[in-house]
mmCIF file of C-alpha atoms in Angstrom:
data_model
loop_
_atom_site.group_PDB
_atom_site.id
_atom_site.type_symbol
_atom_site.label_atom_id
_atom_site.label_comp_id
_atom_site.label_asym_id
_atom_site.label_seq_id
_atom_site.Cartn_x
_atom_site.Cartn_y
_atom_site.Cartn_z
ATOM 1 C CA UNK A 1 -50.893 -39.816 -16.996
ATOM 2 C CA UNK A 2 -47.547 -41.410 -16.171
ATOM 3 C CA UNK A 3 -45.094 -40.372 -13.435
ATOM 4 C CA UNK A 4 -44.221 -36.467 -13.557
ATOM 5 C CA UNK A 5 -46.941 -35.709 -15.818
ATOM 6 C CA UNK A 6 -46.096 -37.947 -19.060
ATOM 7 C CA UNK A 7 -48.562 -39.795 -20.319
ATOM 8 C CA UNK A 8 -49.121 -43.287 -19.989
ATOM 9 C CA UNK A 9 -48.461 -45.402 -23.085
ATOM 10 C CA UNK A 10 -50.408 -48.664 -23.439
ATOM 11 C CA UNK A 11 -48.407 -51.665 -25.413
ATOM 12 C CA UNK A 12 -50.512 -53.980 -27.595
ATOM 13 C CA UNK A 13 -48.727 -57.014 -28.475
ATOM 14 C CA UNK A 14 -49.922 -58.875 -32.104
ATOM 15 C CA UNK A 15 -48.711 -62.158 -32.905
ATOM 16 C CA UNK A 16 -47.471 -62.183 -36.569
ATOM 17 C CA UNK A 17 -47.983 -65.013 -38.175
ATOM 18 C CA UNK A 18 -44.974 -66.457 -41.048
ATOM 19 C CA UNK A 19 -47.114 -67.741 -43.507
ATOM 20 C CA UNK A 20 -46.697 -65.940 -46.684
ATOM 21 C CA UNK A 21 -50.049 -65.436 -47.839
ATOM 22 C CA UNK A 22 -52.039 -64.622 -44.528
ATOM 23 C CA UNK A 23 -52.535 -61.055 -42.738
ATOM 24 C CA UNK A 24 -52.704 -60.612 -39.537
ATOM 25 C CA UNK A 25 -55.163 -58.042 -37.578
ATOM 26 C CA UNK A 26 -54.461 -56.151 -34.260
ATOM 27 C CA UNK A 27 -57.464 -58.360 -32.660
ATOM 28 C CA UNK A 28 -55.844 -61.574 -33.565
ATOM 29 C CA UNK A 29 -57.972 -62.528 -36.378
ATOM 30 C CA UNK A 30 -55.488 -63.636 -39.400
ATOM 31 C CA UNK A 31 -57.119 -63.938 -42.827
ATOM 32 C CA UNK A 32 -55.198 -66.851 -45.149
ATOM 33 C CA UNK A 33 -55.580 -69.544 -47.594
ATOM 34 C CA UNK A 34 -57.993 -72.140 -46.527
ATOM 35 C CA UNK A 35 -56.359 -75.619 -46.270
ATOM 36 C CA UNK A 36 -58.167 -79.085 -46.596
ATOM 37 C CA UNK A 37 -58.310 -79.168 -42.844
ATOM 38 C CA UNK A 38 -60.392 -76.232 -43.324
ATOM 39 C CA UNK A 39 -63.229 -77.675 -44.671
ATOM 40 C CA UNK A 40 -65.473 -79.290 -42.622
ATOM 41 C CA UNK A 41 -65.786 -75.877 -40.458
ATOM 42 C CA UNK A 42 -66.333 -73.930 -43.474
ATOM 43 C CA UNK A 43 -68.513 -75.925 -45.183
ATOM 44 C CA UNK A 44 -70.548 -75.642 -41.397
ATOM 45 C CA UNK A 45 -70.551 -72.019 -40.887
ATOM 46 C CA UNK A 46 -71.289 -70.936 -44.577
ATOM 47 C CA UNK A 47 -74.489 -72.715 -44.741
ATOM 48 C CA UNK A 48 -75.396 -71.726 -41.103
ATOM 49 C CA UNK A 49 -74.932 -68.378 -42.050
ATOM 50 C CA UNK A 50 -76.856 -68.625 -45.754
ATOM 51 C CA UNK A 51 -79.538 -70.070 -43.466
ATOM 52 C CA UNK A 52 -79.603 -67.181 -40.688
ATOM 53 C CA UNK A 53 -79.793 -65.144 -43.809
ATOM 54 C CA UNK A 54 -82.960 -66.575 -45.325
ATOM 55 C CA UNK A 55 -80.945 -67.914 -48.157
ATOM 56 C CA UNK A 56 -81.961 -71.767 -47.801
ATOM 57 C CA UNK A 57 -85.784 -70.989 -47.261
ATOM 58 C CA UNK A 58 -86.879 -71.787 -50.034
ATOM 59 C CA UNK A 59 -84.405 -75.458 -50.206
ATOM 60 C CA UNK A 60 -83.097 -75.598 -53.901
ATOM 61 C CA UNK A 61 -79.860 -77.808 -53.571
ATOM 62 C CA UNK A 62 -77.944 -74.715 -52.690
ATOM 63 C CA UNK A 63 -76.824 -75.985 -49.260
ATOM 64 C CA UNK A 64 -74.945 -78.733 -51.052
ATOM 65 C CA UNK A 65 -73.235 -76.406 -53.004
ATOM 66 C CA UNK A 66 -72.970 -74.553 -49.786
ATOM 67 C CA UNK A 67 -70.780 -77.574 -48.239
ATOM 68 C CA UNK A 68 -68.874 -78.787 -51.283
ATOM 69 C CA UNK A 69 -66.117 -76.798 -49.996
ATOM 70 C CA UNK A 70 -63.449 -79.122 -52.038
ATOM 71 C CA UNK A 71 -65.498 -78.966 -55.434
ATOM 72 C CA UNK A 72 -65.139 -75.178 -54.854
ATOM 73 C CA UNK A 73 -61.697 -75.143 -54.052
ATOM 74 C CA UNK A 74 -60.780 -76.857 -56.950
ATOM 75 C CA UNK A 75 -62.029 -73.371 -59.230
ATOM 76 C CA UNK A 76 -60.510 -70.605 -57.096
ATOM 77 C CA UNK A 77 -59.180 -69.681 -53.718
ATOM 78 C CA UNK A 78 -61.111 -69.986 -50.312
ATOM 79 C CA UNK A 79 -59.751 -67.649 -47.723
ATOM 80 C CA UNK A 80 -60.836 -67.909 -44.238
ATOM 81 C CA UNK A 81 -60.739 -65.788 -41.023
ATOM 82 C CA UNK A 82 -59.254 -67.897 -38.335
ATOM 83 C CA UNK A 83 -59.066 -66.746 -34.481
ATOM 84 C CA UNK A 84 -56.613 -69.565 -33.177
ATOM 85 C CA UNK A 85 -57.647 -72.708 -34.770
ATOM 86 C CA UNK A 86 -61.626 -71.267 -35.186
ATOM 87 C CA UNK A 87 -62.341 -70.693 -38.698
ATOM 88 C CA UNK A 88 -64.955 -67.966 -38.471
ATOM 89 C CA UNK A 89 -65.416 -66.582 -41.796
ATOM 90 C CA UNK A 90 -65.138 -68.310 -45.297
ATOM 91 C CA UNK A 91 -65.105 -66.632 -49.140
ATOM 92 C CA UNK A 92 -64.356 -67.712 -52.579
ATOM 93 C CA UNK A 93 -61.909 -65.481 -54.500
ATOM 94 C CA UNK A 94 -61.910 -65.940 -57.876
ATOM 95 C CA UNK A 95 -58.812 -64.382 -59.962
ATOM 96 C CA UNK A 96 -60.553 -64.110 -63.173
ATOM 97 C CA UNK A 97 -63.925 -65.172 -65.366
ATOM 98 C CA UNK A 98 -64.373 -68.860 -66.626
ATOM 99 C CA UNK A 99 -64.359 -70.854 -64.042
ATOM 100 C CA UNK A 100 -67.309 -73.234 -62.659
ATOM 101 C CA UNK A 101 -68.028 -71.025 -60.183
ATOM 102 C CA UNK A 102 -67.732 -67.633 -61.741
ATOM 103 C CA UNK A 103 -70.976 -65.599 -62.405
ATOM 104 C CA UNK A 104 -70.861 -62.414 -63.746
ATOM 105 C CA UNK A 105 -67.290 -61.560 -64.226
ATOM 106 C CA UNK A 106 -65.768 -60.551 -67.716
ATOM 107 C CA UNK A 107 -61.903 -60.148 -69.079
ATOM 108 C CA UNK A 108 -60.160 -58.035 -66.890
ATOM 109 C CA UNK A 109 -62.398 -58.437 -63.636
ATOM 110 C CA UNK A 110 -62.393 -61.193 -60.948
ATOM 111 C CA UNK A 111 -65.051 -62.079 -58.840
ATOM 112 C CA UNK A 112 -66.053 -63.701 -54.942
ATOM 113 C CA UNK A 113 -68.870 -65.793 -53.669
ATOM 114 C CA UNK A 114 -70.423 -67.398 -50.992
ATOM 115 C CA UNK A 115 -68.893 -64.957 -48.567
ATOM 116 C CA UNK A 116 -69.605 -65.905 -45.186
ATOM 117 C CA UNK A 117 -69.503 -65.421 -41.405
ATOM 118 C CA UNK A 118 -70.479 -67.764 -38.654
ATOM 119 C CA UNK A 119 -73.588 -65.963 -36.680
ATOM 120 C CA UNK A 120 -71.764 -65.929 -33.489
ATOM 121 C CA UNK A 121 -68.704 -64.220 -35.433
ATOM 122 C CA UNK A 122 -70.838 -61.624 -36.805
ATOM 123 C CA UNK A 123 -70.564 -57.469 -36.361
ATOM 124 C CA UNK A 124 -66.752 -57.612 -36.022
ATOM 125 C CA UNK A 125 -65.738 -56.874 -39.460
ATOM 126 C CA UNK A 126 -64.461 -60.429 -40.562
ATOM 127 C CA UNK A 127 -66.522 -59.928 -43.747
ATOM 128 C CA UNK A 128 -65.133 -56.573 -44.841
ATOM 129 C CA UNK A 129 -61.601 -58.010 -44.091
ATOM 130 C CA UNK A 130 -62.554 -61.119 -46.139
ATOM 131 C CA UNK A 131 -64.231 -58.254 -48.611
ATOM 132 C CA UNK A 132 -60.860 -56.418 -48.266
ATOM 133 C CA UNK A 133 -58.800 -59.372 -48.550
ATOM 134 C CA UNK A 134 -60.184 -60.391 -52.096
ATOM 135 C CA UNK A 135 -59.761 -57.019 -53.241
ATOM 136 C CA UNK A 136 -55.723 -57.058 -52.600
ATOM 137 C CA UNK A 137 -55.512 -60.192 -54.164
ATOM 138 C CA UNK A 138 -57.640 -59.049 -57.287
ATOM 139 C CA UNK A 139 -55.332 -55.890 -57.518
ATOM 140 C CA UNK A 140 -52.437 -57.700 -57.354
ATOM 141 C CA UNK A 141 -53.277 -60.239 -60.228
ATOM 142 C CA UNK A 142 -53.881 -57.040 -62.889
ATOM 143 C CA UNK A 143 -57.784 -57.254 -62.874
ATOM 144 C CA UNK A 144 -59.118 -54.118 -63.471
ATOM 145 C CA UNK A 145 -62.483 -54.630 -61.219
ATOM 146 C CA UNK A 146 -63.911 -57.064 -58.860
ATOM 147 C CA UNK A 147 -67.673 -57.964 -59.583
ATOM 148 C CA UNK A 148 -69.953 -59.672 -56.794
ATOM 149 C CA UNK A 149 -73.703 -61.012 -57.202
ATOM 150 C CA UNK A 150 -75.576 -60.311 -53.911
ATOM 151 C CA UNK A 151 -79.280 -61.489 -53.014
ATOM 152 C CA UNK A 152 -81.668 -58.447 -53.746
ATOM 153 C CA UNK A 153 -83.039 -58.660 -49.777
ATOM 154 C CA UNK A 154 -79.658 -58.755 -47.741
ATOM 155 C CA UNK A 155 -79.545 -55.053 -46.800
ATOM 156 C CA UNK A 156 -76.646 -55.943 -44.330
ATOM 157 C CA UNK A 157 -74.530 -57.365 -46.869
ATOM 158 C CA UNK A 158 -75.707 -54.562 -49.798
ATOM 159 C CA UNK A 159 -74.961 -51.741 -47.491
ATOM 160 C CA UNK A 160 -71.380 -53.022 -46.583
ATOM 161 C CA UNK A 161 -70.616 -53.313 -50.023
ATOM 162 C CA UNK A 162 -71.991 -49.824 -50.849
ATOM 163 C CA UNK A 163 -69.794 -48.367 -47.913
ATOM 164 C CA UNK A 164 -66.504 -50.081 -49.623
ATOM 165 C CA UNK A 165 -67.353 -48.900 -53.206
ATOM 166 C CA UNK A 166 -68.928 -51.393 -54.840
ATOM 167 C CA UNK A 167 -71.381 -49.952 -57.598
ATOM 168 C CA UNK A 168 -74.493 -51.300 -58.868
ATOM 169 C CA UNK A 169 -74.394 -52.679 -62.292
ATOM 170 C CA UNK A 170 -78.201 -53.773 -62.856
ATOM 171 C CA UNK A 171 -77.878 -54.726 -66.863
ATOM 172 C CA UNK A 172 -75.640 -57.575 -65.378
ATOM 173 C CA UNK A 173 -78.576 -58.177 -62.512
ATOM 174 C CA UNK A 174 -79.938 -61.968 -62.721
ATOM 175 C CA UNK A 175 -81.933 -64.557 -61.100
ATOM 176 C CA UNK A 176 -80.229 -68.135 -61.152
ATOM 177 C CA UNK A 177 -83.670 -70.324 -60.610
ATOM 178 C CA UNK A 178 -87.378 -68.556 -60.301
ATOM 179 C CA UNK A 179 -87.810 -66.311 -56.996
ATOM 180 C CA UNK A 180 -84.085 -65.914 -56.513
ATOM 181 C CA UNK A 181 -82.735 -62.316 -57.497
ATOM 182 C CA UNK A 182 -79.350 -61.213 -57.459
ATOM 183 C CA UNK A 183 -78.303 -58.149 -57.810
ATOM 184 C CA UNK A 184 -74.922 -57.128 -59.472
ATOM 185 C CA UNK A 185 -72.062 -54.860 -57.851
ATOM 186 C CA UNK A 186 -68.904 -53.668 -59.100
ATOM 187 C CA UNK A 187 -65.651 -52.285 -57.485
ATOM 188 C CA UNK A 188 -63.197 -50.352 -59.544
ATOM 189 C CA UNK A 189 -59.327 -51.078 -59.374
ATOM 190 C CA UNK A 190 -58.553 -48.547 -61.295
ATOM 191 C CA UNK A 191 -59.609 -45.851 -58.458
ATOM 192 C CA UNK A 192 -57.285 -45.483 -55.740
ATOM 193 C CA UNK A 193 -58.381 -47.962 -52.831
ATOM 194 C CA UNK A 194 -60.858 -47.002 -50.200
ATOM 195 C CA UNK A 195 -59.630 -47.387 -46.541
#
């Protein structure tokens, strides 16, 4: 409590950043379009993280594909989570089916990939804002659903999903190479968002 019995308010000050397509967070971690200075950090922290994961154990050229962040680029948009200059988070948005990197995604849906988070980065909600992010961007381009393909063992990543919406949609379930599974999730844009 303040003097004479008001309470005491606290001030939080957020720096707001100008560029048009970034969003800023009360914590300081702004979510934008990667740039080509980007790279070399993503490329980094999305194959450390598909390697804490258990995603690389089994080496199948993936972690090149991994750190081909231009080749990638050049089929979608890469958003990152940057704290100051530290890119700690990395995804793939991908406004609608056909490209290179597209998977599962049909007319009318759009779809990410490789979402990922540096390990040291992890448990403070940069993936559901990258998550989050993609969806805006998907709703705002007219798709009608977003459609992900997640490895069958990542609980973490299955249950965050589940918690924003996403569905199962196992006649669209596939493996890519023998011993890799990936389950297939949907969100639906034509529900109301989820907070």
């Amino acid at each position: 409590m303040g003097r004479e019995g008001s309470p005491t308010r606290r001030l939080e000050w957020v720096t707001v950043s100008t560029t048009p397509d970034s969003t800023v967070t009360p914590d300081s971690i702004v979510i934008r379009t990667a740039t080509p200075d980007d790279y070399a950090a993503i490329a980094e922290l999305t194959v450390e993280a598909y390697e804490a994961d258990g995603h690389l154990d089994d080496e199948n050229g993936y972690r090149e594909t991994l750190a081909d962040v231009a080749g990638r680029a050049s089929s979608g948009e890469i958003l990152v989570a940057a704290e100051g200059s530290e890119v700690l988070g990395a995804v793939l948005f991908l406004p609608q089916p056909g490209s290179a990197f597209s998977e599962i995604a049909r007319p009318g849906e759009a779809e990410f990939r490789m979402l990922a988070v540096a390990p040291k980065a992890q448990r403070r909600g940069i993936g559901e804002r990258l998550v989050r992010a993609c969806l805006d961007r998907a709703r705002a381009a007219g798709a009608q659903a977003v459609v992900i393909s997640a490895r069958d063992f990542v609980q973490s990543a299955l249950r965050l999903y589940a918690r924003l919406g996403f569905v199962r949609i196992p006649e669209r379930d596939w493996s890519p190479i023998p011993g890799v599974q990936l389950v297939a999730l949907k969100y639906d844009l034509t529900e109301p968002p989820s907070d």
